[in-house]
Amino acid sequence: MIDLLWLMVDALLVTLLLILGWITCASTDIKRGITLFTAFGLLLALIWARLRAPDLALAEAVIGAGISGALLLRAINDHKPLGSSTPQRSAWMTWSINLMALALFCVMSWSMWLTLDQVDSTRLSQLVLSQLDDSGVSNPVTAVLLNFRAYDTLLELAVVLTAVLAILALSPMRSAFQPAGVLLTGMLRWLVPVLIVSAGYLLWVGAHAPGGAFQAGAMLAAAMILLHQGGYHSGSGLNLMLLRVLLVIGIALFVGIGLVMMLLNQSFLDYSPGWAGLLILVIETAATVSIAAALTLAFVGGRPDGWEPVTDSSNPSNSAEFNS
Amino acid sequence: MISQQLLYAIAGIGLFTIGLRATLLHQQLLPRLLSLNVCGAGVFLTFIAIAYQGPDAVADPVPHALVLTGIVVAVSALAMAVALGRRLRMLDDE
């Protein structure tokens, strides 16, 4: 009986998710689309919680729904709707895309149906759980992220840094918001300290319960984004040198600790036994700061010191080439 | 247990194809980015559905860590795509 009830809940969640995904993709009004996308992210967070992935539920609620939504809403004004002159796909093209999508769905579902009960998916999880005591933390996801597969996380930080460098090189900072009204300012005074404390809690608790550097970093970034929207110019008090240090500190410390471990243990990122818990906490703290700085800059959209990238019009020979 | 795994995995595949189809059909940047993110969410859902081991067992933490990495990389890619689009728009205006 209980199983049947759970199955009904699952079916309801899946149906809602598919409908939300469909109307998010199909909506022509972009504001409506972004709002639906935020709702989609929150529903997905619920589904992660249902599938016993609370770390993901936290990350999805903050990043997938919150920060992505804020980023996209801020970008609406960059792209004025092109009006009725938007080119449409030809009917033939639309039909072939639909047909291809349907065929792809059928083939992939069929192969999933055939293979799902034949793979032994417990092997890796058994391996992780049996080695958990040596990892220095007791949350298996944090152990995988920062110990067993630390290379992945290191390279992920490199990807985030590269994306932010590209954003900084591409465009100037977006114009700031007006100072907020009394109501929003009052709410910010309550919310921002709570967010900062929650970020610290998530970072600390990540060692033995759901949480960790990504969730904490995203929550700090959310506090900064809220301040920015309330008209506090978060960039003005921050000099460029400090910003560079904040952006790089996560990956620099990670590589530094990896190299020291290579000198001590002959192997990159192979933590000494007994020190693993402390080293993971140090790396996570630095990564939190870097991720928060990166996501805040991604939202602000450029360097906070007013520097602007060189445009083609300032280079006469270049623009002449374009015109000819 | 297997039926729930299958239900969520096939929902993930469905979400992937819905997103992929809309990404190919849309011509403007922002709707395209939205669709691409829905498409990515489908991939994540399939991954986590396979990691789910039933209500009493601990789920496989390796796909969880991979998807957590994926969520952060996805938001970085989204931010960079938005910045590229903004730059193109600025060049068009000149």
Short mmCIF file of C-alpha atoms in Angstrom, two decimals:
data_model
loop_
_atom_site.label_atom_id
_atom_site.label_comp_id
_atom_site.label_asym_id
_atom_site.label_seq_id
_atom_site.Cartn_x
_atom_site.Cartn_y
_atom_site.Cartn_z
CA MET A 1 0.00 0.00 0.00
CA ILE A 2 2.77 2.39 0.99
CA ASP A 3 4.71 1.39 -2.12
CA LEU A 4 1.72 2.21 -4.29
CA LEU A 5 1.38 5.63 -2.66
CA TRP A 6 5.06 6.35 -3.28
CA LEU A 7 4.68 5.29 -6.89
CA MET A 8 1.80 7.74 -7.28
CA VAL A 9 3.91 10.53 -5.80
CA ASP A 10 6.72 9.63 -8.20
CA ALA A 11 4.38 9.60 -11.18
CA LEU A 12 2.98 12.98 -10.16
CA LEU A 13 6.45 14.52 -9.75
CA VAL A 14 7.63 13.17 -13.11
CA THR A 15 4.51 14.35 -14.94
CA LEU A 16 4.80 17.83 -13.41
CA LEU A 17 8.49 17.99 -14.29
CA LEU A 18 7.94 16.98 -17.91
CA ILE A 19 5.07 19.47 -18.31
CA LEU A 20 7.12 22.28 -16.75
CA GLY A 21 10.11 21.40 -18.94
CA TRP A 22 7.93 21.40 -22.04
CA ILE A 23 6.26 24.77 -21.41
CA THR A 24 9.61 26.30 -20.35
CA CYS A 25 11.02 25.33 -23.73
CA ALA A 26 7.90 26.25 -25.68
CA SER A 27 7.15 29.68 -24.17
CA THR A 28 7.71 32.56 -26.58
CA ASP A 29 7.60 35.26 -23.90
CA ILE A 30 11.08 35.13 -22.41
CA LYS A 31 10.12 36.54 -18.98
CA ARG A 32 7.52 33.81 -18.62
CA GLY A 33 10.07 31.24 -19.75
CA ILE A 34 12.61 32.29 -17.10
CA THR A 35 10.00 32.27 -14.32
CA LEU A 36 8.94 28.78 -15.39
CA PHE A 37 12.59 27.73 -15.49
CA THR A 38 13.01 28.82 -11.86
CA ALA A 39 9.96 26.78 -10.89
CA PHE A 40 11.41 23.88 -12.88
CA GLY A 41 14.64 24.13 -10.88
CA LEU A 42 12.77 24.06 -7.56
CA LEU A 43 10.76 21.01 -8.63
CA LEU A 44 14.00 19.33 -9.67
CA ALA A 45 15.41 20.08 -6.18
CA LEU A 46 12.39 18.25 -4.71
CA ILE A 47 13.08 15.28 -6.99
CA TRP A 48 16.75 15.19 -5.92
CA ALA A 49 15.56 15.04 -2.31
CA ARG A 50 13.19 12.19 -3.25
CA LEU A 51 16.02 10.29 -4.96
CA ARG A 52 18.15 10.51 -1.79
CA ALA A 53 20.54 13.14 -3.14
CA PRO A 54 20.25 15.97 -0.56
CA ASP A 55 23.60 17.51 -1.59
CA LEU A 56 22.20 17.99 -5.07
CA ALA A 57 18.89 19.31 -3.76
CA LEU A 58 20.74 22.09 -1.90
CA ALA A 59 22.92 22.92 -4.91
CA GLU A 60 19.99 22.88 -7.34
CA ALA A 61 17.84 25.14 -5.16
CA VAL A 62 20.62 27.74 -4.83
CA ILE A 63 22.33 27.50 -8.22
CA GLY A 64 19.91 25.89 -10.67
CA ALA A 65 16.85 27.81 -9.58
CA GLY A 66 18.23 30.89 -7.81
CA ILE A 67 21.42 32.11 -9.45
CA SER A 68 20.62 30.89 -12.99
CA GLY A 69 17.25 32.59 -12.80
CA ALA A 70 18.77 35.88 -11.56
CA LEU A 71 21.44 35.71 -14.27
CA LEU A 72 18.89 35.16 -17.03
CA LEU A 73 16.49 37.82 -15.73
CA ARG A 74 19.37 40.31 -15.72
CA ALA A 75 20.17 39.35 -19.32
CA ILE A 76 16.68 40.09 -20.69
CA ASN A 77 17.51 43.71 -21.39
CA ASP A 78 20.64 42.74 -23.33
CA HIS A 79 18.49 41.21 -26.00
CA LYS A 80 15.58 43.32 -27.10
CA PRO A 81 13.01 41.08 -28.76
CA LEU A 82 13.59 41.24 -32.47
CA GLY A 83 9.85 41.55 -33.15
CA SER A 84 8.01 39.68 -35.86
CA SER A 85 11.08 39.61 -38.08
CA THR A 86 12.50 36.64 -36.13
CA PRO A 87 13.45 34.01 -38.67
CA GLN A 88 11.48 30.79 -38.31
CA ARG A 89 12.58 27.30 -39.19
CA SER A 90 11.00 26.01 -42.35
CA ALA A 91 8.20 23.44 -41.98
CA TRP A 92 10.42 20.72 -43.41
CA MET A 93 13.17 21.51 -40.90
CA THR A 94 10.71 21.52 -37.97
CA TRP A 95 9.34 18.14 -38.99
CA SER A 96 12.74 16.56 -39.35
CA ILE A 97 13.85 17.90 -35.94
CA ASN A 98 10.66 16.53 -34.34
CA LEU A 99 11.14 13.17 -36.01
CA MET A 100 14.80 13.01 -34.95
CA ALA A 101 13.89 13.86 -31.31
CA LEU A 102 11.18 11.18 -31.26
CA ALA A 103 13.50 8.56 -32.72
CA LEU A 104 16.24 9.50 -30.25
CA PHE A 105 13.80 9.21 -27.32
CA CYS A 106 12.59 5.79 -28.44
CA VAL A 107 16.08 4.37 -29.01
CA MET A 108 17.46 5.70 -25.70
CA SER A 109 14.44 4.60 -23.63
CA TRP A 110 14.56 1.17 -25.21
CA SER A 111 18.25 0.71 -24.44
CA MET A 112 17.68 2.02 -20.89
CA TRP A 113 14.85 -0.52 -20.47
CA LEU A 114 17.09 -3.34 -21.62
CA THR A 115 20.21 -2.47 -19.66
CA LEU A 116 19.02 -0.97 -16.38
CA ASP A 117 18.54 -4.23 -14.45
CA GLN A 118 21.65 -5.84 -15.91
CA VAL A 119 24.29 -3.37 -14.78
CA ASP A 120 25.77 -3.82 -11.34
CA SER A 121 25.62 -0.24 -10.16
CA THR A 122 26.53 -1.01 -6.56
CA ARG A 123 30.21 -1.70 -7.26
CA LEU A 124 31.48 1.86 -7.07
CA SER A 125 29.32 2.78 -4.09
CA GLN A 126 30.58 -0.27 -2.17
CA LEU A 127 34.13 0.80 -2.94
CA VAL A 128 33.49 4.36 -1.71
CA LEU A 129 31.69 3.23 1.45
CA SER A 130 34.42 0.74 2.35
CA GLN A 131 37.17 3.37 2.00
CA LEU A 132 35.18 6.14 3.69
CA ASP A 133 37.02 5.85 7.00
CA ASP A 134 40.34 6.72 5.35
CA SER A 135 39.01 9.79 3.56
CA GLY A 136 38.99 12.18 6.53
CA VAL A 137 35.27 13.04 6.15
CA SER A 138 32.14 11.00 6.72
CA ASN A 139 29.88 12.47 4.02
CA PRO A 140 30.41 10.14 1.02
CA VAL A 141 29.73 12.86 -1.57
CA THR A 142 32.33 15.20 -0.04
CA ALA A 143 34.77 12.27 0.19
CA VAL A 144 34.33 11.57 -3.53
CA LEU A 145 34.56 15.25 -4.48
CA LEU A 146 37.63 16.20 -2.48
CA ASN A 147 39.49 12.98 -1.90
CA PHE A 148 38.75 10.06 -4.21
CA ARG A 149 38.13 12.14 -7.33
CA ALA A 150 39.87 15.36 -6.34
CA TYR A 151 41.16 15.82 -9.89
CA ASP A 152 37.60 16.36 -11.14
CA THR A 153 36.99 19.08 -8.60
CA LEU A 154 40.33 20.76 -9.30
CA LEU A 155 39.60 20.88 -13.02
CA GLU A 156 36.06 22.07 -12.31
CA LEU A 157 37.47 25.04 -10.41
CA ALA A 158 39.68 25.68 -13.45
CA VAL A 159 36.59 25.64 -15.71
CA VAL A 160 34.79 28.14 -13.45
CA LEU A 161 37.88 30.40 -13.41
CA THR A 162 38.18 30.25 -17.22
CA ALA A 163 34.53 31.16 -17.68
CA VAL A 164 34.89 34.16 -15.33
CA LEU A 165 38.08 35.34 -17.08
CA ALA A 166 36.20 35.22 -20.39
CA ILE A 167 33.31 37.21 -18.90
CA LEU A 168 35.71 39.81 -17.48
CA ALA A 169 37.45 40.16 -20.86
CA LEU A 170 34.24 40.38 -22.86
CA SER A 171 32.11 43.08 -21.35
CA PRO A 172 32.02 46.01 -18.94
CA MET A 173 30.10 45.82 -15.67
CA ARG A 174 26.34 46.20 -15.95
CA SER A 175 24.90 49.49 -14.78
CA ALA A 176 24.02 49.40 -11.09
CA PHE A 177 20.51 49.31 -9.69
CA GLN A 178 18.79 52.23 -8.00
CA PRO A 179 19.04 52.14 -4.20
CA ALA A 180 16.16 50.00 -2.99
CA GLY A 181 13.07 51.16 -1.15
CA VAL A 182 12.63 50.88 2.63
CA LEU A 183 10.99 47.46 2.45
CA LEU A 184 13.70 45.75 0.40
CA THR A 185 16.51 47.40 2.39
CA GLY A 186 14.93 46.18 5.63
CA MET A 187 14.59 42.68 4.24
CA LEU A 188 18.21 42.70 3.06
CA ARG A 189 19.40 43.63 6.56
CA TRP A 190 17.73 40.48 7.82
CA LEU A 191 18.50 38.16 4.93
CA VAL A 192 22.15 38.85 4.16
CA PRO A 193 23.54 37.98 7.63
CA VAL A 194 21.36 34.84 7.68
CA LEU A 195 22.72 33.83 4.27
CA ILE A 196 26.32 34.39 5.37
CA VAL A 197 25.84 32.31 8.53
CA SER A 198 24.07 29.58 6.52
CA ALA A 199 26.98 29.50 4.07
CA GLY A 200 29.45 29.04 6.91
CA TYR A 201 27.26 26.31 8.40
CA LEU A 202 26.97 24.47 5.06
CA LEU A 203 30.73 24.63 4.60
CA TRP A 204 31.42 23.22 8.06
CA VAL A 205 28.69 20.58 8.03
CA GLY A 206 29.77 19.30 4.59
CA ALA A 207 32.32 17.01 6.24
CA HIS A 208 29.69 14.74 7.78
CA ALA A 209 26.28 15.73 6.36
CA PRO A 210 24.85 17.17 3.11
CA GLY A 211 26.54 20.45 2.31
CA GLY A 212 29.97 21.55 1.16
CA ALA A 213 31.99 24.10 -0.75
CA PHE A 214 29.74 24.47 -3.80
CA GLN A 215 26.52 25.01 -1.87
CA ALA A 216 28.25 27.40 0.56
CA GLY A 217 29.94 29.36 -2.24
CA ALA A 218 26.69 29.70 -4.14
CA MET A 219 24.90 30.88 -1.00
CA LEU A 220 27.55 33.57 -0.38
CA ALA A 221 27.20 34.63 -4.02
CA ALA A 222 23.43 34.83 -3.53
CA ALA A 223 24.00 37.23 -0.59
CA MET A 224 26.27 39.40 -2.78
CA ILE A 225 23.75 39.37 -5.66
CA LEU A 226 20.96 40.41 -3.28
CA LEU A 227 23.11 43.31 -2.03
CA HIS A 228 23.84 44.32 -5.62
CA GLN A 229 20.14 44.30 -6.48
CA GLY A 230 19.38 46.35 -3.42
CA GLY A 231 21.61 49.11 -4.78
CA TYR A 232 24.63 48.48 -2.61
CA HIS A 233 27.48 48.63 -5.11
CA SER A 234 29.33 45.58 -4.02
CA GLY A 235 32.21 46.28 -6.38
CA SER A 236 33.16 49.77 -5.31
CA GLY A 237 34.87 48.83 -2.07
CA LEU A 238 36.74 45.99 -3.65
CA ASN A 239 40.05 46.71 -5.30
CA LEU A 240 41.17 44.76 -8.29
CA MET A 241 44.12 43.09 -6.63
CA LEU A 242 41.95 41.68 -3.85
CA LEU A 243 39.46 40.46 -6.42
CA ARG A 244 42.17 38.60 -8.33
CA VAL A 245 43.34 36.96 -5.12
CA LEU A 246 39.78 35.92 -4.24
CA LEU A 247 39.19 34.43 -7.69
CA VAL A 248 42.39 32.42 -7.77
CA ILE A 249 42.80 31.37 -4.12
CA GLY A 250 40.66 28.22 -4.43
CA ILE A 251 42.54 26.66 -7.29
CA ALA A 252 45.95 27.96 -6.14
CA LEU A 253 45.61 26.42 -2.68
CA PHE A 254 44.31 23.18 -4.17
CA VAL A 255 47.30 22.87 -6.52
CA GLY A 256 49.69 24.00 -3.78
CA ILE A 257 48.49 21.35 -1.33
CA GLY A 258 48.60 18.78 -4.13
CA LEU A 259 52.22 19.66 -4.89
CA VAL A 260 53.25 19.54 -1.22
CA MET A 261 51.62 16.11 -0.97
CA MET A 262 53.55 15.08 -4.07
CA LEU A 263 56.81 16.01 -2.32
CA LEU A 264 55.79 14.11 0.83
CA ASN A 265 53.97 11.06 -0.59
CA GLN A 266 55.27 10.82 -4.19
CA SER A 267 51.77 11.28 -5.58
CA PHE A 268 49.76 14.39 -6.55
CA LEU A 269 46.79 15.11 -4.21
CA ASP A 270 47.46 12.00 -2.11
CA TYR A 271 46.73 13.33 1.39
CA SER A 272 48.77 12.08 4.32
CA PRO A 273 46.69 9.89 6.62
CA GLY A 274 45.48 11.79 9.66
CA TRP A 275 45.74 15.15 7.87
CA ALA A 276 43.05 14.51 5.25
CA GLY A 277 40.14 16.02 7.22
CA LEU A 278 41.99 19.26 7.95
CA LEU A 279 43.36 19.60 4.40
CA ILE A 280 39.90 19.03 2.92
CA LEU A 281 38.44 21.74 5.16
CA VAL A 282 41.19 24.21 4.13
CA ILE A 283 40.69 23.47 0.41
CA GLU A 284 36.92 23.72 0.76
CA THR A 285 37.11 27.08 2.51
CA ALA A 286 39.30 28.53 -0.24
CA ALA A 287 37.08 27.00 -2.94
CA THR A 288 33.98 28.52 -1.28
CA VAL A 289 35.51 32.01 -1.47
CA SER A 290 36.56 31.53 -5.11
CA ILE A 291 33.19 30.17 -6.21
CA ALA A 292 31.36 33.00 -4.44
CA ALA A 293 33.58 35.62 -6.13
CA ALA A 294 33.21 33.92 -9.53
CA LEU A 295 29.41 33.65 -9.41
CA THR A 296 29.06 37.24 -8.16
CA LEU A 297 31.25 38.53 -11.01
CA ALA A 298 29.30 36.40 -13.49
CA PHE A 299 26.11 38.13 -12.33
CA VAL A 300 27.63 41.63 -12.31
CA GLY A 301 28.93 40.90 -15.79
CA GLY A 302 32.33 42.59 -15.82
CA ARG A 303 35.16 44.22 -13.93
CA PRO A 304 33.94 46.47 -11.13
CA ASP A 305 36.57 49.17 -11.79
CA GLY A 306 34.82 50.50 -14.89
CA TRP A 307 37.37 49.17 -17.35
CA GLU A 308 35.90 48.50 -20.79
CA PRO A 309 37.11 46.07 -23.42
CA VAL A 310 38.61 47.51 -26.59
CA THR A 311 36.00 47.76 -29.32
CA ASP A 312 36.55 47.48 -33.03
CA SER A 313 35.59 51.10 -33.67
CA SER A 314 38.58 52.33 -31.66
CA ASN A 315 40.88 50.60 -34.11
CA PRO A 316 40.56 52.29 -37.53
CA SER A 317 42.39 49.69 -39.58
CA ASN A 318 40.29 46.91 -38.13
CA SER A 319 36.95 48.61 -38.76
CA ALA A 320 38.05 49.50 -42.29
CA GLU A 321 38.56 45.83 -42.95
CA PHE A 322 35.10 45.10 -41.65
CA ASN A 323 33.50 47.74 -43.85
CA SER A 324 35.23 46.83 -47.09
CA MET B 1 12.57 -0.32 -6.76
CA ILE B 2 13.58 -0.98 -10.34
CA SER B 3 10.31 0.50 -11.59
CA GLN B 4 11.02 3.82 -9.85
CA GLN B 5 14.56 3.84 -11.19
CA LEU B 6 13.19 3.21 -14.68
CA LEU B 7 10.45 5.85 -14.30
CA TYR B 8 12.93 8.60 -13.38
CA ALA B 9 15.56 7.46 -15.89
CA ILE B 10 13.07 7.54 -18.76
CA ALA B 11 11.74 10.91 -17.55
CA GLY B 12 15.35 12.14 -17.75
CA ILE B 13 15.63 10.89 -21.32
CA GLY B 14 12.31 12.58 -22.14
CA LEU B 15 13.51 15.86 -20.65
CA PHE B 16 16.75 15.57 -22.63
CA THR B 17 14.90 15.15 -25.93
CA ILE B 18 12.40 17.94 -25.12
CA GLY B 19 15.31 20.29 -24.40
CA LEU B 20 17.35 19.19 -27.41
CA ARG B 21 14.39 19.63 -29.78
CA ALA B 22 13.64 23.12 -28.45
CA THR B 23 17.34 24.10 -28.60
CA LEU B 24 17.39 23.21 -32.28
CA LEU B 25 14.05 24.91 -33.02
CA HIS B 26 14.64 28.26 -31.27
CA GLN B 27 16.51 31.00 -33.11
CA GLN B 28 17.01 33.54 -30.31
CA LEU B 29 19.74 33.29 -27.70
CA LEU B 30 17.85 33.31 -24.38
CA PRO B 31 15.14 30.74 -25.27
CA ARG B 32 17.90 28.59 -26.65
CA LEU B 33 19.89 28.82 -23.40
CA LEU B 34 16.78 27.92 -21.38
CA SER B 35 16.17 24.87 -23.57
CA LEU B 36 19.80 23.81 -23.34
CA ASN B 37 19.61 23.95 -19.54
CA VAL B 38 16.43 21.82 -19.53
CA CYS B 39 18.32 19.38 -21.78
CA GLY B 40 21.19 19.24 -19.27
CA ALA B 41 18.78 18.70 -16.38
CA GLY B 42 17.53 15.60 -18.22
CA VAL B 43 21.05 14.18 -18.31
CA PHE B 44 21.46 14.85 -14.56
CA LEU B 45 18.12 13.17 -13.81
CA THR B 46 19.06 10.01 -15.72
CA PHE B 47 22.37 9.87 -13.86
CA ILE B 48 20.80 10.23 -10.41
CA ALA B 49 18.00 7.77 -11.23
CA ILE B 50 20.63 5.12 -11.96
CA ALA B 51 22.42 5.97 -8.70
CA TYR B 52 19.20 5.50 -6.67
CA GLN B 53 19.25 2.14 -4.91
CA GLY B 54 15.85 2.03 -3.31
CA PRO B 55 14.41 3.65 -0.16
CA ASP B 56 16.55 1.72 2.34
CA ALA B 57 19.96 1.66 0.66
CA VAL B 58 22.50 4.49 0.47
CA ALA B 59 22.56 5.91 -3.06
CA ASP B 60 25.78 5.69 -5.08
CA PRO B 61 27.76 8.86 -4.18
CA VAL B 62 29.96 8.92 -7.31
CA PRO B 63 27.22 10.06 -9.75
CA HIS B 64 26.08 12.55 -7.09
CA ALA B 65 29.55 14.14 -7.03
CA LEU B 66 29.68 14.19 -10.84
CA VAL B 67 26.27 15.87 -11.11
CA LEU B 68 27.21 18.41 -8.43
CA THR B 69 30.24 19.29 -10.55
CA GLY B 70 27.97 19.38 -13.59
CA ILE B 71 25.53 21.86 -12.01
CA VAL B 72 28.34 24.32 -11.22
CA VAL B 73 29.91 23.94 -14.69
CA ALA B 74 26.46 24.42 -16.29
CA VAL B 75 25.90 27.73 -14.50
CA SER B 76 29.42 28.90 -15.52
CA ALA B 77 28.71 28.02 -19.15
CA LEU B 78 25.36 29.81 -18.91
CA ALA B 79 27.01 32.96 -17.54
CA MET B 80 29.64 32.89 -20.28
CA ALA B 81 27.02 32.40 -23.01
CA VAL B 82 25.06 35.37 -21.63
CA ALA B 83 28.25 37.49 -21.66
CA LEU B 84 29.05 36.46 -25.25
CA GLY B 85 25.51 37.34 -26.33
CA ARG B 86 25.75 40.70 -24.59
CA ARG B 87 29.04 41.43 -26.36
CA LEU B 88 27.54 40.54 -29.75
CA ARG B 89 24.63 42.84 -29.04
CA MET B 90 27.03 45.69 -28.13
CA LEU B 91 28.94 45.18 -31.37
CA ASP B 92 25.66 45.25 -33.32
CA ASP B 93 24.69 48.56 -31.75
CA GLU B 94 27.85 50.36 -32.80
#
